C-alpha cells in the first residue's frame, strides 16, 4: 500500500468552512461558540485539558511519523516529544487554568507516564499511511441533496493499514472511558469516514478511537467503531441543523458542566 502524501493544512482552511470541533463546540454551548468563533472575545485562560491533549497529539504524531519513515521510537523518545510540546504549551501568552492543587509538573508527569503506557498498549498498526491528513469536502443537505456553501474541513489524526484493512484513527485524551452511546453515536468517526471517501484512500476504511485515559493509573483503550448509512445521514443532519442555528445567530447560553472551566465566563456572567 502506498504512503499517502500529507498536504499542509492552510489550503483546506480557505473559504467558508466548518469543522467537527466547531460543531461540537456549538452543541456544548452556543454562547461559548459565538465568543470563540464569531465575536472574537478575548479568553481569560486556556483549559489544561486542551493543552494536555495538544501535547499528547504531538507526541503520538511524532511516534507514528517515525513509524511511517521506518523507525520505531523508544519510550524515552516519545516521552521527550510529549515533554517538549508541554513546555511549548506552558510558554503560551494565555495562562493555563489548573485544577485545584494541580501543578504544571504534575501534568507533565501524568503525560510522561501515559506515554509509557501508550508505547506498551497503544495501537501499533502494520503500516502508517498518513499522519494529520487534512481534508476539505463538500457537505450536502441531507434532505435535498443540495451542496451547502460551507465545506467540512479537518485533519484525520492517522490513517493506517492493519490486518488487511484501512483504518482511520482518532486519538483522544479523556478522564473516563467512552460509554456505548458515544461509541455508537459520536459523529466524528461518521464525518471522518465520510471525508475518507474523497481522499483516495484504499476502499472501505473503518475507524478506531484510541483513547488515552487520564486515570490515576493511565490506560489506553483502542476502540473499533462502525458507522453505516444511517449514521452518515445523522451526521449530515447534525451539521445542517447546527449551521442553520449559526447562520440565524442563535447563540443561547447553555449553563452546565462546561461553565466551570470556561474561558469566557467573565464576559458571560456580566
Ligand atoms: S460560562 Fe457557561 S454559559 Fe457562559 S459561555 Fe461559558 S459555557 Fe457558555
PDB file of N, CA and C in Angstrom, residues 33-126:
ATOM      1  N   UNK A  33     -19.460  29.176  21.728  1.00  0.00           N
ATOM      2  CA  UNK A  33     -19.092  29.124  20.315  1.00  0.00           C
ATOM      3  C   UNK A  33     -19.003  30.541  19.742  1.00  0.00           C
ATOM      4  N   UNK A  34     -20.023  31.364  20.046  1.00  0.00           N
ATOM      5  CA  UNK A  34     -20.059  32.714  19.490  1.00  0.00           C
ATOM      6  C   UNK A  34     -18.874  33.545  19.979  1.00  0.00           C
ATOM      7  N   UNK A  35     -18.549  33.423  21.277  1.00  0.00           N
ATOM      8  CA  UNK A  35     -17.382  34.161  21.794  1.00  0.00           C
ATOM      9  C   UNK A  35     -16.120  33.756  21.032  1.00  0.00           C
ATOM     10  N   UNK A  36     -15.987  32.468  20.806  1.00  0.00           N
ATOM     11  CA  UNK A  36     -14.756  31.947  20.206  1.00  0.00           C
ATOM     12  C   UNK A  36     -14.675  32.230  18.704  1.00  0.00           C
ATOM     13  N   UNK A  37     -15.756  31.912  17.986  1.00  0.00           N
ATOM     14  CA  UNK A  37     -15.670  31.887  16.522  1.00  0.00           C
ATOM     15  C   UNK A  37     -16.345  33.071  15.832  1.00  0.00           C
ATOM     16  N   UNK A  38     -17.228  33.788  16.530  1.00  0.00           N
ATOM     17  CA  UNK A  38     -17.979  34.861  15.870  1.00  0.00           C
ATOM     18  C   UNK A  38     -17.546  36.233  16.394  1.00  0.00           C
ATOM     19  N   UNK A  39     -17.535  36.380  17.704  1.00  0.00           N
ATOM     20  CA  UNK A  39     -17.275  37.712  18.277  1.00  0.00           C
ATOM     21  C   UNK A  39     -15.801  37.974  18.547  1.00  0.00           C
ATOM     22  N   UNK A  40     -14.996  36.947  18.554  1.00  0.00           N
ATOM     23  CA  UNK A  40     -13.565  37.162  18.812  1.00  0.00           C
ATOM     24  C   UNK A  40     -13.296  37.669  20.217  1.00  0.00           C
ATOM     25  N   UNK A  41     -14.112  37.247  21.167  1.00  0.00           N
ATOM     26  CA  UNK A  41     -13.916  37.661  22.567  1.00  0.00           C
ATOM     27  C   UNK A  41     -12.572  37.138  23.078  1.00  0.00           C
ATOM     28  N   UNK A  42     -11.830  38.006  23.784  1.00  0.00           N
ATOM     29  CA  UNK A  42     -10.540  37.563  24.315  1.00  0.00           C
ATOM     30  C   UNK A  42     -10.756  36.589  25.470  1.00  0.00           C
ATOM     31  N   UNK A  43     -10.185  35.390  25.397  1.00  0.00           N
ATOM     32  CA  UNK A  43     -10.333  34.434  26.506  1.00  0.00           C
ATOM     33  C   UNK A  43      -9.470  34.846  27.687  1.00  0.00           C
ATOM     34  N   UNK A  44      -9.865  34.428  28.879  1.00  0.00           N
ATOM     35  CA  UNK A  44      -9.077  34.757  30.078  1.00  0.00           C
ATOM     36  C   UNK A  44      -7.963  33.742  30.319  1.00  0.00           C
ATOM     37  N   UNK A  45      -8.107  32.546  29.763  1.00  0.00           N
ATOM     38  CA  UNK A  45      -7.136  31.480  30.031  1.00  0.00           C
ATOM     39  C   UNK A  45      -7.347  30.364  29.004  1.00  0.00           C
ATOM     40  N   UNK A  46      -6.528  29.344  29.114  1.00  0.00           N
ATOM     41  CA  UNK A  46      -6.747  28.129  28.313  1.00  0.00           C
ATOM     42  C   UNK A  46      -6.994  26.967  29.255  1.00  0.00           C
ATOM     43  N   UNK A  47      -7.811  26.054  28.830  1.00  0.00           N
ATOM     44  CA  UNK A  47      -8.079  24.871  29.645  1.00  0.00           C
ATOM     45  C   UNK A  47      -6.870  23.942  29.603  1.00  0.00           C
ATOM     46  N   UNK A  48      -6.474  23.430  30.745  1.00  0.00           N
ATOM     47  CA  UNK A  48      -5.343  22.495  30.807  1.00  0.00           C
ATOM     48  C   UNK A  48      -5.606  21.279  29.925  1.00  0.00           C
ATOM     49  N   UNK A  49      -6.864  20.833  29.914  1.00  0.00           N
ATOM     50  CA  UNK A  49      -7.178  19.624  29.139  1.00  0.00           C
ATOM     51  C   UNK A  49      -6.857  19.812  27.653  1.00  0.00           C
ATOM     52  N   UNK A  50      -7.078  21.040  27.145  1.00  0.00           N
ATOM     53  CA  UNK A  50      -6.777  21.289  25.731  1.00  0.00           C
ATOM     54  C   UNK A  50      -5.273  21.281  25.483  1.00  0.00           C
ATOM     55  N   UNK A  51      -4.523  21.952  26.367  1.00  0.00           N
ATOM     56  CA  UNK A  51      -3.063  21.993  26.206  1.00  0.00           C
ATOM     57  C   UNK A  51      -2.468  20.593  26.352  1.00  0.00           C
ATOM     58  N   UNK A  52      -2.994  19.839  27.304  1.00  0.00           N
ATOM     59  CA  UNK A  52      -2.516  18.470  27.524  1.00  0.00           C
ATOM     60  C   UNK A  52      -2.816  17.620  26.282  1.00  0.00           C
ATOM     61  N   UNK A  53      -4.030  17.737  25.774  1.00  0.00           N
ATOM     62  CA  UNK A  53      -4.400  16.979  24.572  1.00  0.00           C
ATOM     63  C   UNK A  53      -3.524  17.334  23.382  1.00  0.00           C
ATOM     64  N   UNK A  54      -3.184  18.616  23.261  1.00  0.00           N
ATOM     65  CA  UNK A  54      -2.308  19.043  22.161  1.00  0.00           C
ATOM     66  C   UNK A  54      -0.929  18.389  22.284  1.00  0.00           C
ATOM     67  N   UNK A  55      -0.407  18.351  23.522  1.00  0.00           N
ATOM     68  CA  UNK A  55       0.924  17.753  23.735  1.00  0.00           C
ATOM     69  C   UNK A  55       0.898  16.245  23.466  1.00  0.00           C
ATOM     70  N   UNK A  56      -0.185  15.584  23.875  1.00  0.00           N
ATOM     71  CA  UNK A  56      -0.307  14.141  23.614  1.00  0.00           C
ATOM     72  C   UNK A  56      -0.405  13.883  22.111  1.00  0.00           C
ATOM     73  N   UNK A  57      -1.224  14.679  21.430  1.00  0.00           N
ATOM     74  CA  UNK A  57      -1.346  14.512  19.977  1.00  0.00           C
ATOM     75  C   UNK A  57       0.009  14.699  19.289  1.00  0.00           C
ATOM     76  N   UNK A  58       0.773  15.700  19.735  1.00  0.00           N
ATOM     77  CA  UNK A  58       2.076  15.967  19.122  1.00  0.00           C
ATOM     78  C   UNK A  58       3.018  14.779  19.322  1.00  0.00           C
ATOM     79  N   UNK A  59       2.994  14.200  20.525  1.00  0.00           N
ATOM     80  CA  UNK A  59       3.874  13.054  20.802  1.00  0.00           C
ATOM     81  C   UNK A  59       3.479  11.846  19.950  1.00  0.00           C
ATOM     82  N   UNK A  60       2.173  11.609  19.840  1.00  0.00           N
ATOM     83  CA  UNK A  60       1.722  10.461  19.035  1.00  0.00           C
ATOM     84  C   UNK A  60       2.015  10.694  17.553  1.00  0.00           C
ATOM     85  N   UNK A  61       1.872  11.940  17.110  1.00  0.00           N
ATOM     86  CA  UNK A  61       2.196  12.240  15.709  1.00  0.00           C
ATOM     87  C   UNK A  61       3.681  11.977  15.446  1.00  0.00           C
ATOM     88  N   UNK A  62       4.530  12.353  16.407  1.00  0.00           N
ATOM     89  CA  UNK A  62       5.972  12.101  16.259  1.00  0.00           C
ATOM     90  C   UNK A  62       6.243  10.605  16.171  1.00  0.00           C
ATOM     91  N   UNK A  63       5.548   9.830  17.034  1.00  0.00           N
ATOM     92  CA  UNK A  63       5.736   8.376  17.048  1.00  0.00           C
ATOM     93  C   UNK A  63       5.325   7.766  15.708  1.00  0.00           C
ATOM     94  N   UNK A  64       4.121   8.140  15.227  1.00  0.00           N
ATOM     95  CA  UNK A  64       3.613   7.493  14.010  1.00  0.00           C
ATOM     96  C   UNK A  64       4.325   7.993  12.752  1.00  0.00           C
ATOM     97  N   UNK A  65       4.769   9.255  12.772  1.00  0.00           N
ATOM     98  CA  UNK A  65       5.561   9.732  11.622  1.00  0.00           C
ATOM     99  C   UNK A  65       6.869   8.955  11.531  1.00  0.00           C
ATOM    100  N   UNK A  66       7.479   8.681  12.690  1.00  0.00           N
ATOM    101  CA  UNK A  66       8.722   7.895  12.689  1.00  0.00           C
ATOM    102  C   UNK A  66       8.446   6.501  12.128  1.00  0.00           C
ATOM    103  N   UNK A  67       7.319   5.894  12.546  1.00  0.00           N
ATOM    104  CA  UNK A  67       6.983   4.559  12.017  1.00  0.00           C
ATOM    105  C   UNK A  67       6.778   4.618  10.502  1.00  0.00           C
ATOM    106  N   UNK A  68       6.138   5.707  10.052  1.00  0.00           N
ATOM    107  CA  UNK A  68       5.890   5.849   8.604  1.00  0.00           C
ATOM    108  C   UNK A  68       7.218   5.882   7.852  1.00  0.00           C
ATOM    109  N   UNK A  69       8.254   6.409   8.538  1.00  0.00           N
ATOM    110  CA  UNK A  69       9.571   6.503   7.919  1.00  0.00           C
ATOM    111  C   UNK A  69      10.479   5.340   8.317  1.00  0.00           C
ATOM    112  N   UNK A  70       9.859   4.292   8.854  1.00  0.00           N
ATOM    113  CA  UNK A  70      10.621   3.050   9.070  1.00  0.00           C
ATOM    114  C   UNK A  70      11.364   2.961  10.378  1.00  0.00           C
ATOM    115  N   UNK A  71      11.020   3.821  11.365  1.00  0.00           N
ATOM    116  CA  UNK A  71      11.742   3.760  12.633  1.00  0.00           C
ATOM    117  C   UNK A  71      10.768   3.662  13.800  1.00  0.00           C
ATOM    118  N   UNK A  72      11.068   2.814  14.764  1.00  0.00           N
ATOM    119  CA  UNK A  72      10.242   2.685  15.975  1.00  0.00           C
ATOM    120  C   UNK A  72      10.919   3.486  17.088  1.00  0.00           C
ATOM    121  N   UNK A  73      10.236   4.524  17.567  1.00  0.00           N
ATOM    122  CA  UNK A  73      10.813   5.339  18.627  1.00  0.00           C
ATOM    123  C   UNK A  73      10.824   4.579  19.943  1.00  0.00           C
ATOM    124  N   UNK A  74      11.783   4.910  20.797  1.00  0.00           N
ATOM    125  CA  UNK A  74      11.817   4.327  22.143  1.00  0.00           C
ATOM    126  C   UNK A  74      10.813   5.067  23.032  1.00  0.00           C
ATOM    127  N   UNK A  75      10.519   4.458  24.172  1.00  0.00           N
ATOM    128  CA  UNK A  75       9.637   5.106  25.151  1.00  0.00           C
ATOM    129  C   UNK A  75      10.196   6.474  25.524  1.00  0.00           C
ATOM    130  N   UNK A  76      11.503   6.532  25.744  1.00  0.00           N
ATOM    131  CA  UNK A  76      12.116   7.791  26.171  1.00  0.00           C
ATOM    132  C   UNK A  76      11.953   8.870  25.094  1.00  0.00           C
ATOM    133  N   UNK A  77      12.051   8.484  23.837  1.00  0.00           N
ATOM    134  CA  UNK A  77      11.892   9.473  22.763  1.00  0.00           C
ATOM    135  C   UNK A  77      10.450   9.995  22.688  1.00  0.00           C
ATOM    136  N   UNK A  78       9.488   9.118  22.906  1.00  0.00           N
ATOM    137  CA  UNK A  78       8.083   9.554  22.887  1.00  0.00           C
ATOM    138  C   UNK A  78       7.811  10.449  24.097  1.00  0.00           C
ATOM    139  N   UNK A  79       8.369  10.076  25.239  1.00  0.00           N
ATOM    140  CA  UNK A  79       8.194  10.909  26.429  1.00  0.00           C
ATOM    141  C   UNK A  79       8.834  12.281  26.221  1.00  0.00           C
ATOM    142  N   UNK A  80       9.986  12.318  25.555  1.00  0.00           N
ATOM    143  CA  UNK A  80      10.643  13.601  25.295  1.00  0.00           C
ATOM    144  C   UNK A  80       9.801  14.452  24.337  1.00  0.00           C
ATOM    145  N   UNK A  81       9.178  13.796  23.360  1.00  0.00           N
ATOM    146  CA  UNK A  81       8.315  14.530  22.420  1.00  0.00           C
ATOM    147  C   UNK A  81       7.142  15.155  23.172  1.00  0.00           C
ATOM    148  N   UNK A  82       6.574  14.411  24.129  1.00  0.00           N
ATOM    149  CA  UNK A  82       5.476  14.971  24.930  1.00  0.00           C
ATOM    150  C   UNK A  82       5.980  16.149  25.774  1.00  0.00           C
ATOM    151  N   UNK A  83       7.084  15.938  26.484  1.00  0.00           N
ATOM    152  CA  UNK A  83       7.597  16.977  27.391  1.00  0.00           C
ATOM    153  C   UNK A  83       7.957  18.246  26.626  1.00  0.00           C
ATOM    154  N   UNK A  84       8.558  18.074  25.452  1.00  0.00           N
ATOM    155  CA  UNK A  84       8.929  19.249  24.647  1.00  0.00           C
ATOM    156  C   UNK A  84       7.692  20.062  24.282  1.00  0.00           C
ATOM    157  N   UNK A  85       6.635  19.368  23.859  1.00  0.00           N
ATOM    158  CA  UNK A  85       5.434  20.088  23.453  1.00  0.00           C
ATOM    159  C   UNK A  85       4.706  20.690  24.662  1.00  0.00           C
ATOM    160  N   UNK A  86       4.768  19.981  25.781  1.00  0.00           N
ATOM    161  CA  UNK A  86       4.156  20.517  27.004  1.00  0.00           C
ATOM    162  C   UNK A  86       4.848  21.825  27.408  1.00  0.00           C
ATOM    163  N   UNK A  87       6.169  21.869  27.245  1.00  0.00           N
ATOM    164  CA  UNK A  87       6.916  23.106  27.548  1.00  0.00           C
ATOM    165  C   UNK A  87       6.463  24.238  26.638  1.00  0.00           C
ATOM    166  N   UNK A  88       6.217  23.926  25.375  1.00  0.00           N
ATOM    167  CA  UNK A  88       5.729  24.948  24.437  1.00  0.00           C
ATOM    168  C   UNK A  88       4.363  25.467  24.897  1.00  0.00           C
ATOM    169  N   UNK A  89       3.495  24.549  25.306  1.00  0.00           N
ATOM    170  CA  UNK A  89       2.154  24.956  25.767  1.00  0.00           C
ATOM    171  C   UNK A  89       2.253  25.883  26.972  1.00  0.00           C
ATOM    172  N   UNK A  90       3.213  25.617  27.841  1.00  0.00           N
ATOM    173  CA  UNK A  90       3.358  26.440  29.051  1.00  0.00           C
ATOM    174  C   UNK A  90       3.846  27.847  28.725  1.00  0.00           C
ATOM    175  N   UNK A  91       4.524  28.010  27.581  1.00  0.00           N
ATOM    176  CA  UNK A  91       5.054  29.331  27.227  1.00  0.00           C
ATOM    177  C   UNK A  91       4.022  30.209  26.539  1.00  0.00           C
ATOM    178  N   UNK A  92       2.829  29.679  26.268  1.00  0.00           N
ATOM    179  CA  UNK A  92       1.797  30.460  25.596  1.00  0.00           C
ATOM    180  C   UNK A  92       1.439  31.697  26.441  1.00  0.00           C
ATOM    181  N   UNK A  93       1.068  32.787  25.745  1.00  0.00           N
ATOM    182  CA  UNK A  93       0.723  34.032  26.453  1.00  0.00           C
ATOM    183  C   UNK A  93      -0.453  33.846  27.404  1.00  0.00           C
ATOM    184  N   UNK A  94      -1.424  33.018  26.988  1.00  0.00           N
ATOM    185  CA  UNK A  94      -2.597  32.804  27.840  1.00  0.00           C
ATOM    186  C   UNK A  94      -2.253  31.818  28.958  1.00  0.00           C
ATOM    187  N   UNK A  95      -2.562  32.147  30.192  1.00  0.00           N
ATOM    188  CA  UNK A  95      -2.258  31.212  31.291  1.00  0.00           C
ATOM    189  C   UNK A  95      -3.140  29.978  31.229  1.00  0.00           C
ATOM    190  N   UNK A  96      -2.598  28.882  31.730  1.00  0.00           N
ATOM    191  CA  UNK A  96      -3.404  27.664  31.841  1.00  0.00           C
ATOM    192  C   UNK A  96      -4.184  27.703  33.147  1.00  0.00           C
ATOM    193  N   UNK A  97      -5.363  27.129  33.113  1.00  0.00           N
ATOM    194  CA  UNK A  97      -6.227  27.104  34.285  1.00  0.00           C
ATOM    195  C   UNK A  97      -6.170  25.717  34.893  1.00  0.00           C
ATOM    196  N   UNK A  98      -5.326  25.535  35.917  1.00  0.00           N
ATOM    197  CA  UNK A  98      -5.140  24.207  36.512  1.00  0.00           C
ATOM    198  C   UNK A  98      -6.244  23.910  37.521  1.00  0.00           C
ATOM    199  N   UNK A  99      -6.509  22.624  37.683  1.00  0.00           N
ATOM    200  CA  UNK A  99      -7.434  22.211  38.740  1.00  0.00           C
ATOM    201  C   UNK A  99      -6.793  22.531  40.094  1.00  0.00           C
ATOM    202  N   UNK A 100      -7.624  22.623  41.117  1.00  0.00           N
ATOM    203  CA  UNK A 100      -7.130  22.925  42.464  1.00  0.00           C
ATOM    204  C   UNK A 100      -6.008  21.968  42.859  1.00  0.00           C
ATOM    205  N   UNK A 101      -4.883  22.541  43.300  1.00  0.00           N
ATOM    206  CA  UNK A 101      -3.791  21.726  43.818  1.00  0.00           C
ATOM    207  C   UNK A 101      -2.923  21.086  42.754  1.00  0.00           C
ATOM    208  N   UNK A 102      -3.273  21.273  41.492  1.00  0.00           N
ATOM    209  CA  UNK A 102      -2.508  20.642  40.413  1.00  0.00           C
ATOM    210  C   UNK A 102      -1.437  21.622  39.914  1.00  0.00           C
ATOM    211  N   UNK A 103      -0.277  21.111  39.542  1.00  0.00           N
ATOM    212  CA  UNK A 103       0.789  21.971  39.011  1.00  0.00           C
ATOM    213  C   UNK A 103       1.149  21.524  37.599  1.00  0.00           C
ATOM    214  N   UNK A 104       1.923  22.377  36.919  1.00  0.00           N
ATOM    215  CA  UNK A 104       2.372  22.035  35.566  1.00  0.00           C
ATOM    216  C   UNK A 104       3.223  20.765  35.590  1.00  0.00           C
ATOM    217  N   UNK A 105       4.033  20.604  36.650  1.00  0.00           N
ATOM    218  CA  UNK A 105       4.879  19.409  36.753  1.00  0.00           C
ATOM    219  C   UNK A 105       4.026  18.143  36.946  1.00  0.00           C
ATOM    220  N   UNK A 106       2.935  18.281  37.717  1.00  0.00           N
ATOM    221  CA  UNK A 106       2.040  17.118  37.896  1.00  0.00           C
ATOM    222  C   UNK A 106       1.501  16.653  36.541  1.00  0.00           C
ATOM    223  N   UNK A 107       1.091  17.636  35.739  1.00  0.00           N
ATOM    224  CA  UNK A 107       0.505  17.298  34.431  1.00  0.00           C
ATOM    225  C   UNK A 107       1.570  16.687  33.528  1.00  0.00           C
ATOM    226  N   UNK A 108       2.779  17.263  33.565  1.00  0.00           N
ATOM    227  CA  UNK A 108       3.859  16.688  32.753  1.00  0.00           C
ATOM    228  C   UNK A 108       4.139  15.247  33.170  1.00  0.00           C
ATOM    229  N   UNK A 109       4.194  15.000  34.477  1.00  0.00           N
ATOM    230  CA  UNK A 109       4.458  13.634  34.958  1.00  0.00           C
ATOM    231  C   UNK A 109       3.348  12.671  34.511  1.00  0.00           C
ATOM    232  N   UNK A 110       2.109  13.172  34.524  1.00  0.00           N
ATOM    233  CA  UNK A 110       0.980  12.344  34.075  1.00  0.00           C
ATOM    234  C   UNK A 110       1.153  11.991  32.591  1.00  0.00           C
ATOM    235  N   UNK A 111       1.566  12.982  31.804  1.00  0.00           N
ATOM    236  CA  UNK A 111       1.765  12.739  30.377  1.00  0.00           C
ATOM    237  C   UNK A 111       2.915  11.783  30.102  1.00  0.00           C
ATOM    238  N   UNK A 112       3.996  11.939  30.850  1.00  0.00           N
ATOM    239  CA  UNK A 112       5.157  11.055  30.683  1.00  0.00           C
ATOM    240  C   UNK A 112       4.761   9.606  31.009  1.00  0.00           C
ATOM    241  N   UNK A 113       3.994   9.432  32.090  1.00  0.00           N
ATOM    242  CA  UNK A 113       3.531   8.081  32.447  1.00  0.00           C
ATOM    243  C   UNK A 113       2.595   7.532  31.368  1.00  0.00           C
ATOM    244  N   UNK A 114       1.777   8.416  30.831  1.00  0.00           N
ATOM    245  CA  UNK A 114       0.828   7.996  29.793  1.00  0.00           C
ATOM    246  C   UNK A 114       1.565   7.533  28.525  1.00  0.00           C
ATOM    247  N   UNK A 115       2.665   8.193  28.203  1.00  0.00           N
ATOM    248  CA  UNK A 115       3.419   7.818  27.002  1.00  0.00           C
ATOM    249  C   UNK A 115       4.026   6.418  27.150  1.00  0.00           C
ATOM    250  N   UNK A 116       4.413   6.067  28.371  1.00  0.00           N
ATOM    251  CA  UNK A 116       4.941   4.722  28.599  1.00  0.00           C
ATOM    252  C   UNK A 116       3.845   3.680  28.342  1.00  0.00           C
ATOM    253  N   UNK A 117       2.643   3.985  28.833  1.00  0.00           N
ATOM    254  CA  UNK A 117       1.528   3.049  28.627  1.00  0.00           C
ATOM    255  C   UNK A 117       1.162   2.980  27.144  1.00  0.00           C
ATOM    256  N   UNK A 118       1.207   4.141  26.477  1.00  0.00           N
ATOM    257  CA  UNK A 118       0.918   4.138  25.035  1.00  0.00           C
ATOM    258  C   UNK A 118       1.904   3.227  24.292  1.00  0.00           C
ATOM    259  N   UNK A 119       3.186   3.350  24.613  1.00  0.00           N
ATOM    260  CA  UNK A 119       4.181   2.540  23.900  1.00  0.00           C
ATOM    261  C   UNK A 119       3.974   1.046  24.159  1.00  0.00           C
ATOM    262  N   UNK A 120       3.368   0.728  25.289  1.00  0.00           N
ATOM    263  CA  UNK A 120       3.138  -0.684  25.629  1.00  0.00           C
ATOM    264  C   UNK A 120       1.799  -1.197  25.083  1.00  0.00           C
ATOM    265  N   UNK A 121       0.736  -0.381  25.231  1.00  0.00           N
ATOM    266  CA  UNK A 121      -0.618  -0.872  24.945  1.00  0.00           C
ATOM    267  C   UNK A 121      -1.315  -0.154  23.788  1.00  0.00           C
ATOM    268  N   UNK A 122      -0.654   0.854  23.205  1.00  0.00           N
ATOM    269  CA  UNK A 122      -1.310   1.640  22.160  1.00  0.00           C
ATOM    270  C   UNK A 122      -1.465   0.881  20.855  1.00  0.00           C
ATOM    271  N   UNK A 123      -2.145   1.522  19.913  1.00  0.00           N
ATOM    272  CA  UNK A 123      -2.406   0.900  18.610  1.00  0.00           C
ATOM    273  C   UNK A 123      -1.128   0.914  17.770  1.00  0.00           C
ATOM    274  N   UNK A 124      -0.648  -0.266  17.429  1.00  0.00           N
ATOM    275  CA  UNK A 124       0.578  -0.404  16.644  1.00  0.00           C
ATOM    276  C   UNK A 124       0.207  -1.048  15.304  1.00  0.00           C
ATOM    277  N   UNK A 125      -0.105  -0.237  14.310  1.00  0.00           N
ATOM    278  CA  UNK A 125      -0.577  -0.791  13.038  1.00  0.00           C
ATOM    279  C   UNK A 125       0.557  -1.424  12.245  1.00  0.00           C
ATOM    280  N   UNK A 126       0.159  -2.256  11.272  1.00  0.00           N
ATOM    281  CA  UNK A 126       1.166  -2.862  10.395  1.00  0.00           C
ATOM    282  C   UNK A 126       1.910  -1.778   9.612  1.00  0.00           C
TER     283      UNK A 126
END
